[in-house]
C-alpha angles and dihedrals in degrees: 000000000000126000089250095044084055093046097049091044100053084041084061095049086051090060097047101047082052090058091240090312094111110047119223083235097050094041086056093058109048108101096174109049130329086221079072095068094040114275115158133223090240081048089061099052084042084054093040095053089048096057093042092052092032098047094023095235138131116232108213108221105172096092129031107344085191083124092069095060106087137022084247112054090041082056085047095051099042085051085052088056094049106270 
């Protein structure tokens, strides 16, 4: 799976766990939090849960969750588990 496959696919998986409020397109392009553009914190377990089921791995949120805050770094941090 490409970089930019990743990337659209978890973009995807942002839209849907904010019930349409977050678009794929505007996901992809925040570069800062996608709690900037509205995500909730029900839309990130929605988003959590999806990646987890989806990717069939397991996000460690014990320690720093940075890698939750863009499109981007949770696509980075899924490449450095395998993915």
């Amino acid at each position: 799976m490409t970089a930019a496959t990743l990337e659209a696919d978890l973009a995807a998986l942002v839209a849907q766990a904010s019930e349409g409020g977050i678009t794929a397109a505007d996901a992809l392009a925040e570069r800062e939090s996608l709690g900037l553009l509205g995500l909730t914190s029900l839309g990130f377990l929605r988003l959590i849960h999806a990646v987890e089921r989806g990717y069939g791995v397991a996000l460690d949120l014990d320690d720093d969750v940075s890698f939750m805050d863009t499109v981007a770094s949770l696509a980075a941090h899924l490449r450095e588990q395998g993915i």
